[in-house]
N, CA and C atoms as an extended XYZ file, in Angstrom:
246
Properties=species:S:1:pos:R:3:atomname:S:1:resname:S:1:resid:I:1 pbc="F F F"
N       -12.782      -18.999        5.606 N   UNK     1
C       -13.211      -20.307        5.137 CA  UNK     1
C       -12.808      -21.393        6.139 C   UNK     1
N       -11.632      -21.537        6.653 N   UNK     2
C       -11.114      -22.555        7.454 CA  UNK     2
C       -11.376      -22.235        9.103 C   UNK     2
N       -11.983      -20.705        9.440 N   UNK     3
C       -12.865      -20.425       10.437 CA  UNK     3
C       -13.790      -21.193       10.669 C   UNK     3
N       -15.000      -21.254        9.639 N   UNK     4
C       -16.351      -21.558        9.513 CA  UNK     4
C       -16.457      -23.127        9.609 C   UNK     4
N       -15.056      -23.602        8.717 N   UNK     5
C       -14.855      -25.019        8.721 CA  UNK     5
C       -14.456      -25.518       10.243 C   UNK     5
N       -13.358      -25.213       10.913 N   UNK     6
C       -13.109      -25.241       12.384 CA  UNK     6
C       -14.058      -25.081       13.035 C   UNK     6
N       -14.877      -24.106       13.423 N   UNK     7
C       -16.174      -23.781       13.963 CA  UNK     7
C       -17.419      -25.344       13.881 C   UNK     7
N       -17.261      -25.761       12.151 N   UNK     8
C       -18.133      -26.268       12.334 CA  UNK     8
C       -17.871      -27.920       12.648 C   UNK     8
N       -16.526      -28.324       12.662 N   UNK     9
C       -15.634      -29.549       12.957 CA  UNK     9
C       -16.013      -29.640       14.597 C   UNK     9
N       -15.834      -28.534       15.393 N   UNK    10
C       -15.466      -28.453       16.386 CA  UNK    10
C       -17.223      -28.434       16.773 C   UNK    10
N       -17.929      -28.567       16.601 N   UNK    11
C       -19.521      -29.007       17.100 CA  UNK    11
C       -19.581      -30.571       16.582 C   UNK    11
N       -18.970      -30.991       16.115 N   UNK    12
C       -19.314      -32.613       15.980 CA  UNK    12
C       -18.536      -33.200       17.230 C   UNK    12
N       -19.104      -34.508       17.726 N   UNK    13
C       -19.376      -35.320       18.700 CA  UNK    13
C       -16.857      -35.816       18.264 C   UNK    13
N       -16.112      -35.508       19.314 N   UNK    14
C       -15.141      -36.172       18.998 CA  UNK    14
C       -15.025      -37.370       19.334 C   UNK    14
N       -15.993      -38.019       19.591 N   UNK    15
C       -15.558      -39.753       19.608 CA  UNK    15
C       -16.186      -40.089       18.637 C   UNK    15
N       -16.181      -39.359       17.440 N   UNK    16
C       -17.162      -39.936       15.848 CA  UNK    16
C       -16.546      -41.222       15.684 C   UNK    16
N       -16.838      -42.023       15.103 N   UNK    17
C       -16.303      -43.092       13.999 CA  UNK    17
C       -16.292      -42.707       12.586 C   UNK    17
N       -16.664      -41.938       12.532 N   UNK    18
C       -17.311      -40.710       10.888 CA  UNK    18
C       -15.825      -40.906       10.355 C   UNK    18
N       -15.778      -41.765        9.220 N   UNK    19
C       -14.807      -41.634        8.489 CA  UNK    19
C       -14.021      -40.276        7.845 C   UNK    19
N       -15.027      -39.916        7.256 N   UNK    20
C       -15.181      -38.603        6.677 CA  UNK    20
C       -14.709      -37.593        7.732 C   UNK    20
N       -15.287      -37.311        9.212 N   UNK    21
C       -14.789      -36.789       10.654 CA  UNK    21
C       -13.280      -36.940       10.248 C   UNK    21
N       -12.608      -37.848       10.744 N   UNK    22
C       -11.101      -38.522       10.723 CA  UNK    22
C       -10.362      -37.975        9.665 C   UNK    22
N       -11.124      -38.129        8.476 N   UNK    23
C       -10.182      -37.319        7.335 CA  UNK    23
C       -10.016      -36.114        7.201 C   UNK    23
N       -10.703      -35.234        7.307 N   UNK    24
C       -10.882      -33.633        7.413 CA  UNK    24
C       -10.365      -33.083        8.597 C   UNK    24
N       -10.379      -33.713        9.978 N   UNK    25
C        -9.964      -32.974       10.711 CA  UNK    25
C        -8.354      -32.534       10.772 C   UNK    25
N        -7.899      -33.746       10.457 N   UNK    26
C        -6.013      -32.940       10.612 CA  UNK    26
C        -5.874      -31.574       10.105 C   UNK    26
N        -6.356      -31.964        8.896 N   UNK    27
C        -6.010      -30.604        8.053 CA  UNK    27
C        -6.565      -29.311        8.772 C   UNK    27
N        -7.896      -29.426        9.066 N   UNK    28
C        -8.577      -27.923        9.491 CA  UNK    28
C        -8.276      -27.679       10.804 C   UNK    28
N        -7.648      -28.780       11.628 N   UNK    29
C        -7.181      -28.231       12.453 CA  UNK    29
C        -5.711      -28.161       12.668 C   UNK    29
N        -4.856      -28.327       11.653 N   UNK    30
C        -3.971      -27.904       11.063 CA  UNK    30
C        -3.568      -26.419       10.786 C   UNK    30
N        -4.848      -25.649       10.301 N   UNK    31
C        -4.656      -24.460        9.137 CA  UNK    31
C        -5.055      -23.485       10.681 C   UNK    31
N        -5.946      -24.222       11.659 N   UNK    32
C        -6.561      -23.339       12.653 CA  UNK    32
C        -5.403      -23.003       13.506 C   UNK    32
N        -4.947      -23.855       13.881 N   UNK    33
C        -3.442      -23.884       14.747 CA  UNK    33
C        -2.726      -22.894       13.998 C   UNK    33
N        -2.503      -23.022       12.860 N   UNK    34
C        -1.266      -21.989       12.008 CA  UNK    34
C        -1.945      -20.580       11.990 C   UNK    34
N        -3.174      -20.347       11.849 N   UNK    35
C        -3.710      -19.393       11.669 CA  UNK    35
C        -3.875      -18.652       13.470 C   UNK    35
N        -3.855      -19.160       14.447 N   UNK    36
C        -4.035      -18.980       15.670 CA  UNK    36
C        -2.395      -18.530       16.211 C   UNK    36
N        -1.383      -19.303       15.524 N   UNK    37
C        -0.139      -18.808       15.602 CA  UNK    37
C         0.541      -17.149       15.107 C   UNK    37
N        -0.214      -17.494       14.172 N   UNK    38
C        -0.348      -15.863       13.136 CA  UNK    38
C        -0.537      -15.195       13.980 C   UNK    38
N        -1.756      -15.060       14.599 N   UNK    39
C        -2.381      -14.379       15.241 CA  UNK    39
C        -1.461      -13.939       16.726 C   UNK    39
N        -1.619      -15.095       17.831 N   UNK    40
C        -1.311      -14.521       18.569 CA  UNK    40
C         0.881      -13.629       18.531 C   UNK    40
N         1.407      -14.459       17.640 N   UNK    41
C         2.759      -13.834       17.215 CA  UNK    41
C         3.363      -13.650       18.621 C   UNK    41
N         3.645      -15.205       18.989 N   UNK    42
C         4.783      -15.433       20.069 CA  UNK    42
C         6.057      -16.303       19.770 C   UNK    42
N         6.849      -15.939       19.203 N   UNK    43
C         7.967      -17.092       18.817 CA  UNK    43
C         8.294      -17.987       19.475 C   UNK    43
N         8.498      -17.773       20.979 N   UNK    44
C         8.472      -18.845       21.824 CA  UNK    44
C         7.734      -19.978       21.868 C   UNK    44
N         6.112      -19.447       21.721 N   UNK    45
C         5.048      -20.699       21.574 CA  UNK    45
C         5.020      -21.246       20.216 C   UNK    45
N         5.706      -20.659       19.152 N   UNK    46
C         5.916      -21.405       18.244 CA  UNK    46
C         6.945      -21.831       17.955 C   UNK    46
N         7.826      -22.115       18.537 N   UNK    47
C         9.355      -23.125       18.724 CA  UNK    47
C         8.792      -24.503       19.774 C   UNK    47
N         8.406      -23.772       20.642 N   UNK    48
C         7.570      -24.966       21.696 CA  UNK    48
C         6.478      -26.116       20.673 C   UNK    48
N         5.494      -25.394       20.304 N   UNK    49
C         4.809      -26.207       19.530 CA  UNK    49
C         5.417      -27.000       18.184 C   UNK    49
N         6.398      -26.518       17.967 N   UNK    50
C         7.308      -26.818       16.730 CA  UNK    50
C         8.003      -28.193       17.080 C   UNK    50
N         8.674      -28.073       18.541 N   UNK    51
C         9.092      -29.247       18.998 CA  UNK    51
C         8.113      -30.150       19.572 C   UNK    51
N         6.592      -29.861       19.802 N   UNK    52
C         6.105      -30.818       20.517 CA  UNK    52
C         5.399      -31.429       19.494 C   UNK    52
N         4.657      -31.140       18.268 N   UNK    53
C         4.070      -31.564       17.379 CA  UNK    53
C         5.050      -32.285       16.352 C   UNK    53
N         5.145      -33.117       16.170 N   UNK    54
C         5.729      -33.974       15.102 CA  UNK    54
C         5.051      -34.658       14.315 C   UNK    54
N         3.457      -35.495       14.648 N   UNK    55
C         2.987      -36.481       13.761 CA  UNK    55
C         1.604      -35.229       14.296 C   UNK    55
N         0.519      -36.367       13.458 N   UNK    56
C        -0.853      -36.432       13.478 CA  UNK    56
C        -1.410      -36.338       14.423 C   UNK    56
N        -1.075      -37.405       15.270 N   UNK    57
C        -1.106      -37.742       16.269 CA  UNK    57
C        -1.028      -36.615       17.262 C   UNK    57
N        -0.221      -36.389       17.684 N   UNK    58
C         0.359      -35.114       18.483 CA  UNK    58
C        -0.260      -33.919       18.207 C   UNK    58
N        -0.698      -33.584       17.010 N   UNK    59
C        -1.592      -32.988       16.469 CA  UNK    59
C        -2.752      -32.765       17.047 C   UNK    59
N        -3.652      -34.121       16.874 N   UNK    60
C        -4.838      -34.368       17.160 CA  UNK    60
C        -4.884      -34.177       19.185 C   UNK    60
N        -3.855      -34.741       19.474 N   UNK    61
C        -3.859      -35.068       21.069 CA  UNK    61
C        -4.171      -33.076       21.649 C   UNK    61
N        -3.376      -32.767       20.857 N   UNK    62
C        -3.441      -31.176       21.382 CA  UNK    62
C        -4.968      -30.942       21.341 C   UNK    62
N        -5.257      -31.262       20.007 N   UNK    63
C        -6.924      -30.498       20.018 CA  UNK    63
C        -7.733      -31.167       20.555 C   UNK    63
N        -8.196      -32.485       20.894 N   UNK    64
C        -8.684      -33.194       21.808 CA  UNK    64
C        -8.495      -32.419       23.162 C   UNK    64
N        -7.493      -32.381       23.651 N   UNK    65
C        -7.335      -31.991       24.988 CA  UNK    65
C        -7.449      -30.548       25.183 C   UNK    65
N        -7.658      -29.938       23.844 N   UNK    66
C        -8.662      -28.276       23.757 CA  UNK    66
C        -9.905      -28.779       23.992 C   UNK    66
N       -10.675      -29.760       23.585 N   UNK    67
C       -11.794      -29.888       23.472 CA  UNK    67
C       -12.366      -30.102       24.920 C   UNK    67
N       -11.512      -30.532       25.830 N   UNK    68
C       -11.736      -31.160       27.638 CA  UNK    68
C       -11.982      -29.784       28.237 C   UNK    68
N       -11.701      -28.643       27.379 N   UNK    69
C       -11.226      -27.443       28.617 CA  UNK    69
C       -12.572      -26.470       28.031 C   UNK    69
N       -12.983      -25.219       28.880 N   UNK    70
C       -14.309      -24.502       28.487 CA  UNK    70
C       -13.109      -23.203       28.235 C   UNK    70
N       -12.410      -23.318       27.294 N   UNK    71
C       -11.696      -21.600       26.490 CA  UNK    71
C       -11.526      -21.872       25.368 C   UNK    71
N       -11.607      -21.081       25.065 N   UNK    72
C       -11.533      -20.514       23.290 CA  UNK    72
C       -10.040      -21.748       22.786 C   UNK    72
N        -9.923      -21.888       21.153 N   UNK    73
C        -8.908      -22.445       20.875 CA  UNK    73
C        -7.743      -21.879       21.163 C   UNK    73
N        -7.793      -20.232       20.862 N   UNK    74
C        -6.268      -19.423       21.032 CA  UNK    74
C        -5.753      -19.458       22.179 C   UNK    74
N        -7.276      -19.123       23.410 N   UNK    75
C        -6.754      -19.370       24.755 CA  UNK    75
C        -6.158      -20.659       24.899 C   UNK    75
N        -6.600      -21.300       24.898 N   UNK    76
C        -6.115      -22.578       25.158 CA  UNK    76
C        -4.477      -22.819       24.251 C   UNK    76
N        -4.231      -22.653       23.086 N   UNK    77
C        -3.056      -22.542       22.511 CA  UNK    77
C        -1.990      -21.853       23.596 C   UNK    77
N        -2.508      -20.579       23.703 N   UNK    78
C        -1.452      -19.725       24.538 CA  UNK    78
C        -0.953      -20.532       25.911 C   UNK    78
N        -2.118      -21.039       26.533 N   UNK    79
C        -2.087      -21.637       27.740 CA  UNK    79
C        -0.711      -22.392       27.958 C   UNK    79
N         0.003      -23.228       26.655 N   UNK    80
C         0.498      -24.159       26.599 CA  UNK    80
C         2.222      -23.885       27.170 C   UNK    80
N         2.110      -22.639       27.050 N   UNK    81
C         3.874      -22.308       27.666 CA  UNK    81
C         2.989      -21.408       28.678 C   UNK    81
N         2.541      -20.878       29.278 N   UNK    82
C         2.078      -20.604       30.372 CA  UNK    82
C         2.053      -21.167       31.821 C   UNK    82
């Protein structure tokens, strides 16, 4: 469910003004991050991300700056202690 939702967040334009955009995204890309953590099962990258994420903000800045790069979200996750 939060695949299909990510998938389909992540084809809208990120310089929306879309209110609706703004509200939904923390969360789904919230659950994608946690679920991408699951997945790849590196403790390191999740102590790292643990300390670098604190707000929304920081949040959002990560996935924005997934969005600049042509790899997958996980790739790009992993990338980050690399």
């Amino acid at each position: 469910e939060y695949e299909k939702a990510f998938e389909t967040i992540d084809l809208c334009d990120s310089n929306s003004k879309n209110d609706f955009y703004k509200q939904i995204l923390t969360p789904i890309v919230e659950k994608k991050l946690n679920l991408t953590l699951n997945h790849i099962n590196n403790p390191n990258l999740n102590s790292y991300l643990k300390s670098k994420i604190k707000t929304e903000k920081e949040l959002l800045t990560i996935y924005f700056d997934y969005k600049k790069n042509s790899v997958s979200f996980e790739r790009y996750i992993q990338s980050l202690i690399n």
